[in-house]
Amino acid sequence: MLGLNLPVVIVLAAIGGVLAWRRANTLTWLLYTWVALWAFFKYGFAVPIPQSVATIYLGITGLALVCFASSSRERLSETVQPIVRLILEPRYRLALAGLLVALPALAAYNVYADLNVPLEAPGFGREVHPPPPTEMTVHDETVDMATAENPYLHYKHDDPELYGEHLENGRRVYYENCFWCHGDGMGGDGMFAHGLNPVPSNFNDVGTLPILQSSFVHWRIAKGAPGLPGAGTPWDSMMPAWEKFLTTEEMWDVNLFIYDFNGYEPRALGQH
Amino acid sequence: MAAHARRRARRIATFAAAAVVLVALPASAQVDLGTEEQRAAGKVVYDKYCGQCHGDTGDGNGYATPRVKPKPRDFTTGTYKFRTTPNGMLPTDDDLRRVIEIGAPYTSMPGWPNLTSAEIQNVIYYIKSFSPDFENPDRYGEPIEIPRPLESTEESIARGRVVYEEQGCAACHGEVGRGDGPSAPTLVNDKGDPIKVADLTQRWTYRGGPTKEDIYRTFSTGLNGTPMPSYADSLEIEDRQHLVNYVYSLGNSDEPNYGTLITAVYSEEPIDLQDGETLDALFEAAPTTRFPLVGQITEPGRNFFPSVTSIEAQAVYNRDEIAFRVRWHDLRADTSGRNSPSLEVPMWDEDNGIGDDADDDGGDSDDFFGDFGGEEAPAEDDFFGDSGGDDFFGDGGDDFFGAADAGPPGAEFSDAVALQFPASLAPEGTPELKPYFLYGDSQNPVDLWFVNLTYGVADTFRGRGSESIEPTEADIVEAVTSYDQGEWTVTYKRRRSSRAGVSFAEQQYTPLAFSVWDGFNRERGNKRALSSWFYVYTEPSVQPATTFPIVRAAIIVLLLELLVVFLVRRRARQQAAGDEAAGTTLATTEAPAV
């Protein structure tokens, strides 16, 4: 759920629980908050958030914690006291020496690790569902994107038999053309998907077909990657412009089929 | 009383039944065709997820069949490849379950991790109902025993190599296992379809699985319906274990470990393509990255079953020049035909001329060609006119069918490779913008460094989309090529700076993409294996020192710590002095107001 790395989240929450139970002092809480957030950003997500973003969050959190600590005299002294004691009291001498060595070592290691991250290809953001044009021409016919709808969808209720024929034709089109990329089960994991960047859309996903109007899907099928605006990085996507291979009817049929296979309905017209 | 007797009677009956089952076990106990309901439930799963390939009647003739290789299994024949049972026998339910769960890698047979265990069992019952063989107890065999693998010692591997030679594996799999044995180009399966020999050096492409146990099973039971035989009778168990270790030693990973970037390393040395040894030494120092290749199925001339599934690449550079080396496996060197990035591929060739699509589609297809023929034909004419490829066109027509039928397969087209770079880079700081990965587009052209392996020299082309690829002479790209035991190696060299094309500055990420053509598979023009855009990174020629920043970080932190300690202590001393002076007794733990 939410792409969280659950074990990490649970461990962090557990540590927080222990601290609450042992009635930890303010300083411990402040340190815990910051370190826990750091660990959460670094290990808490299945897909880690970018380093630069995490650094900004942590910086803001650090500032907030400083503000909190210095918001009243008592709080400030509660926070600073343990540190002062550590520095002044002879019985903590060993701990102080340990800290004096450990922190520089940590800093050194951090720099070392930073210098040794394996090189990666530069990553770029990409808009997955960029706004479609207001109209397009497919096989010499003008399609008004605001009003166009799958012309065969209404057969589902009006003429189930005819609907079934269109579906079967859509099934044929899909398994003659699409499954290499979008996958046999439509999970975006076809036999060529590992070689594609961006990866093919996953039609099982509730965040794809159900939030799109059938005209949007028609646009994507007919015009493919080359029809995308710049924000959709048309130069990288392997999605073909199917008007080169398929008739208009075939494109609507496969549109019908990918919705039906996953048990979804297109988003109704006029909804945004 | 009565109840007691009944219970005893039942217990006796159970024992008797168990005894009967035990006696009969070797033959008929395995005949388990499921219940009517289970098969009906299996049919529902099958019709939704399997019929489009394996055919709604199980005959292997689904919609996808003309466009995939190997073909989906024909379930009416009872012939199965991946089994723990002896050669010629039926698979066990567990064998079938294994394939359905994890699929057959690098074929169109996917794994179905989303199906529940019960759904898989039901679909297995349904699949079995397609072939009467499953009712015949004689077709069932005991699964073979797979011993624990031996440790891969040098002796074991050496012994395995001897077995490999003695048993003639090399005739099909090649001397070092790259799938390039002398018989490889001629092999067909029991349906007469050409079959590709496994490349033993790329374990991740093994269809039956990459582990030592899988390998042992594969050559012990053989792959029914294919030329891959069973060696159960000819090899002692121990020799089989050594052979496993040898086969395993041919590859170095279960995973392809695909990368997204090549790092070009700097060298002071001159790059001389003619001096093989120095060149090899140069590249030895450069890291190797493997990139995935897939069939070009985005533009007409689609290649649904490319032969080459990955390519390895490296790069080195010196002050003036940059060199790229690419390597890939190919079952034979096709160096007699022609090839070019822009060779025309007729529509029917998409299915290798074997698809009877036209019959299936009926009216649809006709409409289709009617619609398009008119629009597209002129464009093609222009195109061929431009590039002066009159001969091409002559061949591209009807002769083509003739040529495909006659003569040794593949002789017509040569193997080839191309590197693709943007003709210019987006200025730094602007949003990412690249040419279309398929030969560029009208606004953003690409440069192709194309090598037809018949000639072994690099030709440069400028691509502005698949319909507009023209030779350019702007940059001189040199190349040397070699084919050794199933592996092509092509090394390119060019000046780093260019006025017409892309320049390779230090610390620059330059997009690059690959194309590979296997003439044997009739690949040419847009019918090719290709990659997405990846990058080459030119590493700085002077590596920045690493110790200094590390030591600096440690020292700065230490100084800060000492400063805090010093300040706190001084403050405490001052306070103590002040307290004494004032004669008050304040707790020493009172925090200093910082």
mmCIF file of N, CA, C and O in Angstrom, chain B residues 216-287:
data_model
loop_
_atom_site.group_PDB
_atom_site.id
_atom_site.type_symbol
_atom_site.label_atom_id
_atom_site.label_comp_id
_atom_site.label_asym_id
_atom_site.label_seq_id
_atom_site.Cartn_x
_atom_site.Cartn_y
_atom_site.Cartn_z
ATOM 1 N N TYR B 216 20.444 -30.345 -14.958
ATOM 2 C CA TYR B 216 20.506 -31.807 -14.833
ATOM 3 C C TYR B 216 19.232 -32.429 -15.399
ATOM 4 O O TYR B 216 19.273 -33.376 -16.190
ATOM 5 N N ARG B 217 18.105 -31.845 -15.019
ATOM 6 C CA ARG B 217 16.826 -32.375 -15.492
ATOM 7 C C ARG B 217 16.725 -32.257 -17.006
ATOM 8 O O ARG B 217 16.335 -33.200 -17.681
ATOM 9 N N THR B 218 17.125 -31.095 -17.557
ATOM 10 C CA THR B 218 16.956 -30.854 -18.986
ATOM 11 C C THR B 218 17.649 -31.914 -19.822
ATOM 12 O O THR B 218 17.036 -32.509 -20.705
ATOM 13 N N PHE B 219 18.951 -32.194 -19.544
ATOM 14 C CA PHE B 219 19.577 -33.170 -20.446
ATOM 15 C C PHE B 219 19.380 -34.603 -19.989
ATOM 16 O O PHE B 219 19.728 -35.529 -20.704
ATOM 17 N N SER B 220 18.812 -34.808 -18.790
ATOM 18 C CA SER B 220 18.499 -36.177 -18.399
ATOM 19 C C SER B 220 17.176 -36.627 -19.005
ATOM 20 O O SER B 220 17.031 -37.774 -19.416
ATOM 21 N N THR B 221 16.191 -35.730 -19.052
ATOM 22 C CA THR B 221 14.883 -36.140 -19.573
ATOM 23 C C THR B 221 14.675 -35.675 -21.018
ATOM 24 O O THR B 221 13.777 -36.151 -21.688
ATOM 25 N N GLY B 222 15.522 -34.754 -21.488
ATOM 26 C CA GLY B 222 15.365 -34.244 -22.849
ATOM 27 C C GLY B 222 14.146 -33.338 -22.949
ATOM 28 O O GLY B 222 13.328 -33.273 -22.037
ATOM 29 N N LEU B 223 14.060 -32.604 -24.035
ATOM 30 C CA LEU B 223 12.904 -31.736 -24.244
ATOM 31 C C LEU B 223 12.061 -32.362 -25.349
ATOM 32 O O LEU B 223 12.403 -32.292 -26.532
ATOM 33 N N ASN B 224 10.968 -33.013 -24.966
ATOM 34 C CA ASN B 224 10.131 -33.710 -25.950
ATOM 35 C C ASN B 224 9.711 -32.767 -27.074
ATOM 36 O O ASN B 224 9.372 -31.618 -26.830
ATOM 37 N N GLY B 225 9.734 -33.309 -28.279
ATOM 38 C CA GLY B 225 9.273 -32.520 -29.413
ATOM 39 C C GLY B 225 10.349 -31.629 -29.992
ATOM 40 O O GLY B 225 10.126 -30.936 -30.967
ATOM 41 N N THR B 226 11.543 -31.592 -29.374
ATOM 42 C CA THR B 226 12.635 -30.780 -29.897
ATOM 43 C C THR B 226 13.831 -31.688 -30.147
ATOM 44 O O THR B 226 13.857 -32.830 -29.679
ATOM 45 N N PRO B 227 14.841 -31.166 -30.868
ATOM 46 C CA PRO B 227 16.036 -31.987 -31.118
ATOM 47 C C PRO B 227 16.878 -32.190 -29.854
ATOM 48 O O PRO B 227 17.808 -32.986 -29.870
ATOM 49 N N MET B 228 16.582 -31.477 -28.777
ATOM 50 C CA MET B 228 17.373 -31.613 -27.555
ATOM 51 C C MET B 228 17.083 -32.976 -26.930
ATOM 52 O O MET B 228 16.006 -33.229 -26.422
ATOM 53 N N PRO B 229 18.103 -33.903 -27.029
ATOM 54 C CA PRO B 229 17.841 -35.290 -26.642
ATOM 55 C C PRO B 229 17.934 -35.527 -25.132
ATOM 56 O O PRO B 229 18.326 -34.647 -24.378
ATOM 57 N N SER B 230 17.607 -36.744 -24.739
ATOM 58 C CA SER B 230 17.803 -37.180 -23.357
ATOM 59 C C SER B 230 19.089 -37.994 -23.290
ATOM 60 O O SER B 230 19.364 -38.805 -24.158
ATOM 61 N N TYR B 231 19.888 -37.732 -22.246
ATOM 62 C CA TYR B 231 21.141 -38.468 -22.087
ATOM 63 C C TYR B 231 21.070 -39.425 -20.910
ATOM 64 O O TYR B 231 22.082 -39.841 -20.371
ATOM 65 N N ALA B 232 19.833 -39.785 -20.525
ATOM 66 C CA ALA B 232 19.658 -40.646 -19.362
ATOM 67 C C ALA B 232 20.332 -41.997 -19.574
ATOM 68 O O ALA B 232 20.919 -42.558 -18.659
ATOM 69 N N ASP B 233 20.263 -42.513 -20.796
ATOM 70 C CA ASP B 233 20.800 -43.852 -21.042
ATOM 71 C C ASP B 233 22.295 -43.837 -21.287
ATOM 72 O O ASP B 233 22.978 -44.816 -21.021
ATOM 73 N N SER B 234 22.814 -42.757 -21.815
ATOM 74 C CA SER B 234 24.220 -42.789 -22.226
ATOM 75 C C SER B 234 25.163 -42.267 -21.153
ATOM 76 O O SER B 234 26.368 -42.391 -21.291
ATOM 77 N N LEU B 235 24.647 -41.672 -20.090
ATOM 78 C CA LEU B 235 25.554 -41.067 -19.108
ATOM 79 C C LEU B 235 25.303 -41.573 -17.695
ATOM 80 O O LEU B 235 24.160 -41.613 -17.234
ATOM 81 N N GLU B 236 26.406 -41.935 -17.011
ATOM 82 C CA GLU B 236 26.332 -42.274 -15.595
ATOM 83 C C GLU B 236 25.913 -41.032 -14.825
ATOM 84 O O GLU B 236 26.205 -39.904 -15.239
ATOM 85 N N ILE B 237 25.325 -41.293 -13.662
ATOM 86 C CA ILE B 237 24.863 -40.161 -12.866
ATOM 87 C C ILE B 237 25.996 -39.196 -12.540
ATOM 88 O O ILE B 237 25.867 -37.986 -12.649
ATOM 89 N N GLU B 238 27.179 -39.748 -12.176
ATOM 90 C CA GLU B 238 28.252 -38.864 -11.765
ATOM 91 C C GLU B 238 28.720 -37.989 -12.932
ATOM 92 O O GLU B 238 28.979 -36.803 -12.772
ATOM 93 N N ASP B 239 28.833 -38.609 -14.114
ATOM 94 C CA ASP B 239 29.242 -37.821 -15.276
ATOM 95 C C ASP B 239 28.232 -36.722 -15.574
ATOM 96 O O ASP B 239 28.584 -35.625 -16.001
ATOM 97 N N ARG B 240 26.973 -37.028 -15.332
ATOM 98 C CA ARG B 240 25.949 -36.005 -15.557
ATOM 99 C C ARG B 240 26.161 -34.837 -14.613
ATOM 100 O O ARG B 240 25.994 -33.678 -14.978
ATOM 101 N N GLN B 241 26.571 -35.164 -13.384
ATOM 102 C CA GLN B 241 26.796 -34.083 -12.414
ATOM 103 C C GLN B 241 27.985 -33.210 -12.821
ATOM 104 O O GLN B 241 27.956 -31.995 -12.669
ATOM 105 N N HIS B 242 29.039 -33.867 -13.361
ATOM 106 C CA HIS B 242 30.180 -33.078 -13.843
ATOM 107 C C HIS B 242 29.748 -32.217 -15.027
ATOM 108 O O HIS B 242 30.136 -31.052 -15.147
ATOM 109 N N LEU B 243 28.939 -32.815 -15.899
ATOM 110 C CA LEU B 243 28.469 -32.070 -17.074
ATOM 111 C C LEU B 243 27.674 -30.830 -16.628
ATOM 112 O O LEU B 243 27.819 -29.746 -17.199
ATOM 113 N N VAL B 244 26.857 -31.013 -15.594
ATOM 114 C CA VAL B 244 26.108 -29.870 -15.062
ATOM 115 C C VAL B 244 27.083 -28.764 -14.667
ATOM 116 O O VAL B 244 26.900 -27.591 -15.026
ATOM 117 N N ASN B 245 28.145 -29.158 -13.950
ATOM 118 C CA ASN B 245 29.099 -28.145 -13.510
ATOM 119 C C ASN B 245 29.773 -27.456 -14.686
ATOM 120 O O ASN B 245 30.037 -26.253 -14.641
ATOM 121 N N TYR B 246 30.043 -28.223 -15.750
ATOM 122 C CA TYR B 246 30.658 -27.590 -16.923
ATOM 123 C C TYR B 246 29.679 -26.603 -17.571
ATOM 124 O O TYR B 246 30.022 -25.448 -17.838
ATOM 125 N N VAL B 247 28.454 -27.061 -17.807
ATOM 126 C CA VAL B 247 27.469 -26.181 -18.451
ATOM 127 C C VAL B 247 27.281 -24.918 -17.602
ATOM 128 O O VAL B 247 27.240 -23.802 -18.110
ATOM 129 N N TYR B 248 27.219 -25.129 -16.293
ATOM 130 C CA TYR B 248 27.016 -23.989 -15.385
ATOM 131 C C TYR B 248 28.177 -23.004 -15.478
ATOM 132 O O TYR B 248 27.990 -21.795 -15.391
ATOM 133 N N SER B 249 29.395 -23.557 -15.681
ATOM 134 C CA SER B 249 30.583 -22.689 -15.710
ATOM 135 C C SER B 249 30.642 -21.829 -16.977
ATOM 136 O O SER B 249 31.432 -20.902 -17.064
ATOM 137 N N LEU B 250 29.807 -22.166 -17.967
ATOM 138 C CA LEU B 250 29.858 -21.422 -19.229
ATOM 139 C C LEU B 250 29.274 -20.014 -19.089
ATOM 140 O O LEU B 250 29.598 -19.117 -19.856
ATOM 141 N N GLY B 251 28.399 -19.828 -18.122
ATOM 142 C CA GLY B 251 27.822 -18.496 -17.913
ATOM 143 C C GLY B 251 28.265 -17.988 -16.562
ATOM 144 O O GLY B 251 28.665 -18.770 -15.714
ATOM 145 N N ASN B 252 28.211 -16.672 -16.358
ATOM 146 C CA ASN B 252 28.653 -16.219 -15.039
ATOM 147 C C ASN B 252 27.542 -15.643 -14.189
ATOM 148 O O ASN B 252 27.797 -15.098 -13.127
ATOM 149 N N SER B 253 26.301 -15.774 -14.629
ATOM 150 C CA SER B 253 25.230 -15.251 -13.778
ATOM 151 C C SER B 253 23.886 -15.863 -14.158
ATOM 152 O O SER B 253 23.667 -16.236 -15.302
ATOM 153 N N ASP B 254 22.999 -15.960 -13.169
ATOM 154 C CA ASP B 254 21.624 -16.376 -13.444
ATOM 155 C C ASP B 254 20.818 -15.214 -13.999
ATOM 156 O O ASP B 254 19.754 -15.399 -14.567
ATOM 157 N N GLU B 255 21.332 -14.011 -13.762
ATOM 158 C CA GLU B 255 20.597 -12.804 -14.140
ATOM 159 C C GLU B 255 21.358 -12.064 -15.231
ATOM 160 O O GLU B 255 22.592 -12.065 -15.240
ATOM 161 N N PRO B 256 20.651 -11.383 -16.125
ATOM 162 C CA PRO B 256 21.359 -10.634 -17.159
ATOM 163 C C PRO B 256 22.037 -9.377 -16.605
ATOM 164 O O PRO B 256 22.974 -8.872 -17.200
ATOM 165 N N ASN B 257 21.573 -8.874 -15.447
ATOM 166 C CA ASN B 257 22.125 -7.646 -14.867
ATOM 167 C C ASN B 257 22.203 -6.519 -15.897
ATOM 168 O O ASN B 257 23.264 -5.924 -16.105
ATOM 169 N N TYR B 258 21.094 -6.241 -16.526
ATOM 170 C CA TYR B 258 21.057 -5.185 -17.531
ATOM 171 C C TYR B 258 21.396 -3.837 -16.917
ATOM 172 O O TYR B 258 20.999 -3.538 -15.786
ATOM 173 N N GLY B 259 22.135 -3.022 -17.666
ATOM 174 C CA GLY B 259 22.485 -1.690 -17.188
ATOM 175 C C GLY B 259 21.820 -0.629 -18.042
ATOM 176 O O GLY B 259 21.083 -0.926 -18.995
ATOM 177 N N THR B 260 22.081 0.637 -17.694
ATOM 178 C CA THR B 260 21.469 1.739 -18.434
ATOM 179 C C THR B 260 22.533 2.714 -18.939
ATOM 180 O O THR B 260 22.202 3.736 -19.525
ATOM 181 N N LEU B 261 23.800 2.401 -18.686
ATOM 182 C CA LEU B 261 24.849 3.391 -18.913
ATOM 183 C C LEU B 261 26.174 2.675 -19.179
ATOM 184 O O LEU B 261 26.497 1.711 -18.497
ATOM 185 N N ILE B 262 26.969 3.170 -20.172
ATOM 186 C CA ILE B 262 28.341 2.705 -20.271
ATOM 187 C C ILE B 262 29.235 3.828 -19.783
ATOM 188 O O ILE B 262 29.001 4.990 -20.103
ATOM 189 N N THR B 263 30.261 3.476 -19.045
ATOM 190 C CA THR B 263 31.230 4.468 -18.621
ATOM 191 C C THR B 263 32.420 4.385 -19.565
ATOM 192 O O THR B 263 33.063 3.337 -19.659
ATOM 193 N N ALA B 264 32.698 5.482 -20.272
ATOM 194 C CA ALA B 264 33.867 5.526 -21.152
ATOM 195 C C ALA B 264 35.059 5.928 -20.290
ATOM 196 O O ALA B 264 35.033 6.977 -19.649
ATOM 197 N N VAL B 265 36.091 5.081 -20.234
ATOM 198 C CA VAL B 265 37.244 5.389 -19.387
ATOM 199 C C VAL B 265 38.330 6.063 -20.219
ATOM 200 O O VAL B 265 38.483 5.819 -21.422
ATOM 201 N N TYR B 266 39.094 6.906 -19.539
ATOM 202 C CA TYR B 266 40.127 7.677 -20.213
ATOM 203 C C TYR B 266 41.427 6.888 -20.271
ATOM 204 O O TYR B 266 41.760 6.145 -19.361
ATOM 205 N N SER B 267 42.139 7.053 -21.379
ATOM 206 C CA SER B 267 43.441 6.422 -21.495
ATOM 207 C C SER B 267 44.384 7.389 -22.194
ATOM 208 O O SER B 267 43.962 8.166 -23.048
ATOM 209 N N GLU B 268 45.652 7.320 -21.833
ATOM 210 C CA GLU B 268 46.647 8.162 -22.507
ATOM 211 C C GLU B 268 47.016 7.562 -23.857
ATOM 212 O O GLU B 268 47.502 8.247 -24.752
ATOM 213 N N GLU B 269 46.801 6.251 -23.982
ATOM 214 C CA GLU B 269 47.290 5.509 -25.150
ATOM 215 C C GLU B 269 46.581 5.943 -26.431
ATOM 216 O O GLU B 269 45.405 6.302 -26.405
ATOM 217 N N PRO B 270 47.271 5.843 -27.557
ATOM 218 C CA PRO B 270 46.576 6.022 -28.834
ATOM 219 C C PRO B 270 45.642 4.827 -29.055
ATOM 220 O O PRO B 270 45.911 3.734 -28.560
ATOM 221 N N ILE B 271 44.566 5.062 -29.792
ATOM 222 C CA ILE B 271 43.633 3.970 -30.084
ATOM 223 C C ILE B 271 43.870 3.529 -31.522
ATOM 224 O O ILE B 271 43.549 4.265 -32.455
ATOM 225 N N ASP B 272 44.444 2.355 -31.691
ATOM 226 C CA ASP B 272 44.760 1.872 -33.031
ATOM 227 C C ASP B 272 43.945 0.619 -33.306
ATOM 228 O O ASP B 272 44.183 -0.431 -32.723
ATOM 229 N N LEU B 273 42.963 0.747 -34.214
ATOM 230 C CA LEU B 273 42.066 -0.378 -34.458
ATOM 231 C C LEU B 273 42.785 -1.573 -35.082
ATOM 232 O O LEU B 273 42.313 -2.698 -35.006
ATOM 233 N N GLN B 274 43.924 -1.309 -35.737
ATOM 234 C CA GLN B 274 44.598 -2.408 -36.433
ATOM 235 C C GLN B 274 45.474 -3.229 -35.480
ATOM 236 O O GLN B 274 45.892 -4.318 -35.806
ATOM 237 N N ASP B 275 45.745 -2.677 -34.314
ATOM 238 C CA ASP B 275 46.629 -3.360 -33.377
ATOM 239 C C ASP B 275 45.778 -4.084 -32.330
ATOM 240 O O ASP B 275 45.492 -3.557 -31.260
ATOM 241 N N GLY B 276 45.359 -5.281 -32.669
ATOM 242 C CA GLY B 276 44.394 -6.022 -31.863
ATOM 243 C C GLY B 276 44.763 -6.154 -30.397
ATOM 244 O O GLY B 276 43.928 -5.947 -29.522
ATOM 245 N N GLU B 277 46.047 -6.459 -30.127
ATOM 246 C CA GLU B 277 46.423 -6.743 -28.746
ATOM 247 C C GLU B 277 46.309 -5.512 -27.862
ATOM 248 O O GLU B 277 45.746 -5.573 -26.766
ATOM 249 N N THR B 278 46.873 -4.402 -28.350
ATOM 250 C CA THR B 278 46.810 -3.169 -27.556
ATOM 251 C C THR B 278 45.356 -2.753 -27.361
ATOM 252 O O THR B 278 44.959 -2.298 -26.297
ATOM 253 N N LEU B 279 44.578 -2.955 -28.415
ATOM 254 C CA LEU B 279 43.165 -2.585 -28.355
ATOM 255 C C LEU B 279 42.451 -3.402 -27.275
ATOM 256 O O LEU B 279 41.720 -2.863 -26.446
ATOM 257 N N ASP B 280 42.710 -4.719 -27.274
ATOM 258 C CA ASP B 280 42.090 -5.570 -26.260
ATOM 259 C C ASP B 280 42.498 -5.120 -24.866
ATOM 260 O O ASP B 280 41.676 -5.096 -23.947
ATOM 261 N N ALA B 281 43.785 -4.765 -24.725
ATOM 262 C CA ALA B 281 44.266 -4.335 -23.409
ATOM 263 C C ALA B 281 43.543 -3.063 -22.970
ATOM 264 O O ALA B 281 43.159 -2.920 -21.812
ATOM 265 N N LEU B 282 43.348 -2.154 -23.918
ATOM 266 C CA LEU B 282 42.628 -0.915 -23.609
ATOM 267 C C LEU B 282 41.229 -1.218 -23.082
ATOM 268 O O LEU B 282 40.789 -0.674 -22.078
ATOM 269 N N PHE B 283 40.531 -2.116 -23.787
ATOM 270 C CA PHE B 283 39.148 -2.396 -23.407
ATOM 271 C C PHE B 283 39.057 -3.243 -22.148
ATOM 272 O O PHE B 283 38.039 -3.244 -21.463
ATOM 273 N N GLU B 284 40.143 -3.958 -21.853
ATOM 274 C CA GLU B 284 40.143 -4.751 -20.632
ATOM 275 C C GLU B 284 39.905 -3.845 -19.417
ATOM 276 O O GLU B 284 39.299 -4.248 -18.434
ATOM 277 N N ALA B 285 40.403 -2.621 -19.517
ATOM 278 C CA ALA B 285 40.304 -1.700 -18.371
ATOM 279 C C ALA B 285 38.934 -1.034 -18.293
ATOM 280 O O ALA B 285 38.641 -0.346 -17.320
ATOM 281 N N ALA B 286 38.112 -1.233 -19.310
ATOM 282 C CA ALA B 286 36.816 -0.534 -19.327
ATOM 283 C C ALA B 286 35.708 -1.458 -18.847
ATOM 284 O O ALA B 286 35.664 -2.629 -19.229
ATOM 285 N N PRO B 287 34.798 -0.955 -18.003
ATOM 286 C CA PRO B 287 33.687 -1.794 -17.544
ATOM 287 C C PRO B 287 32.756 -2.154 -18.706
ATOM 288 O O PRO B 287 32.657 -1.406 -19.679
#
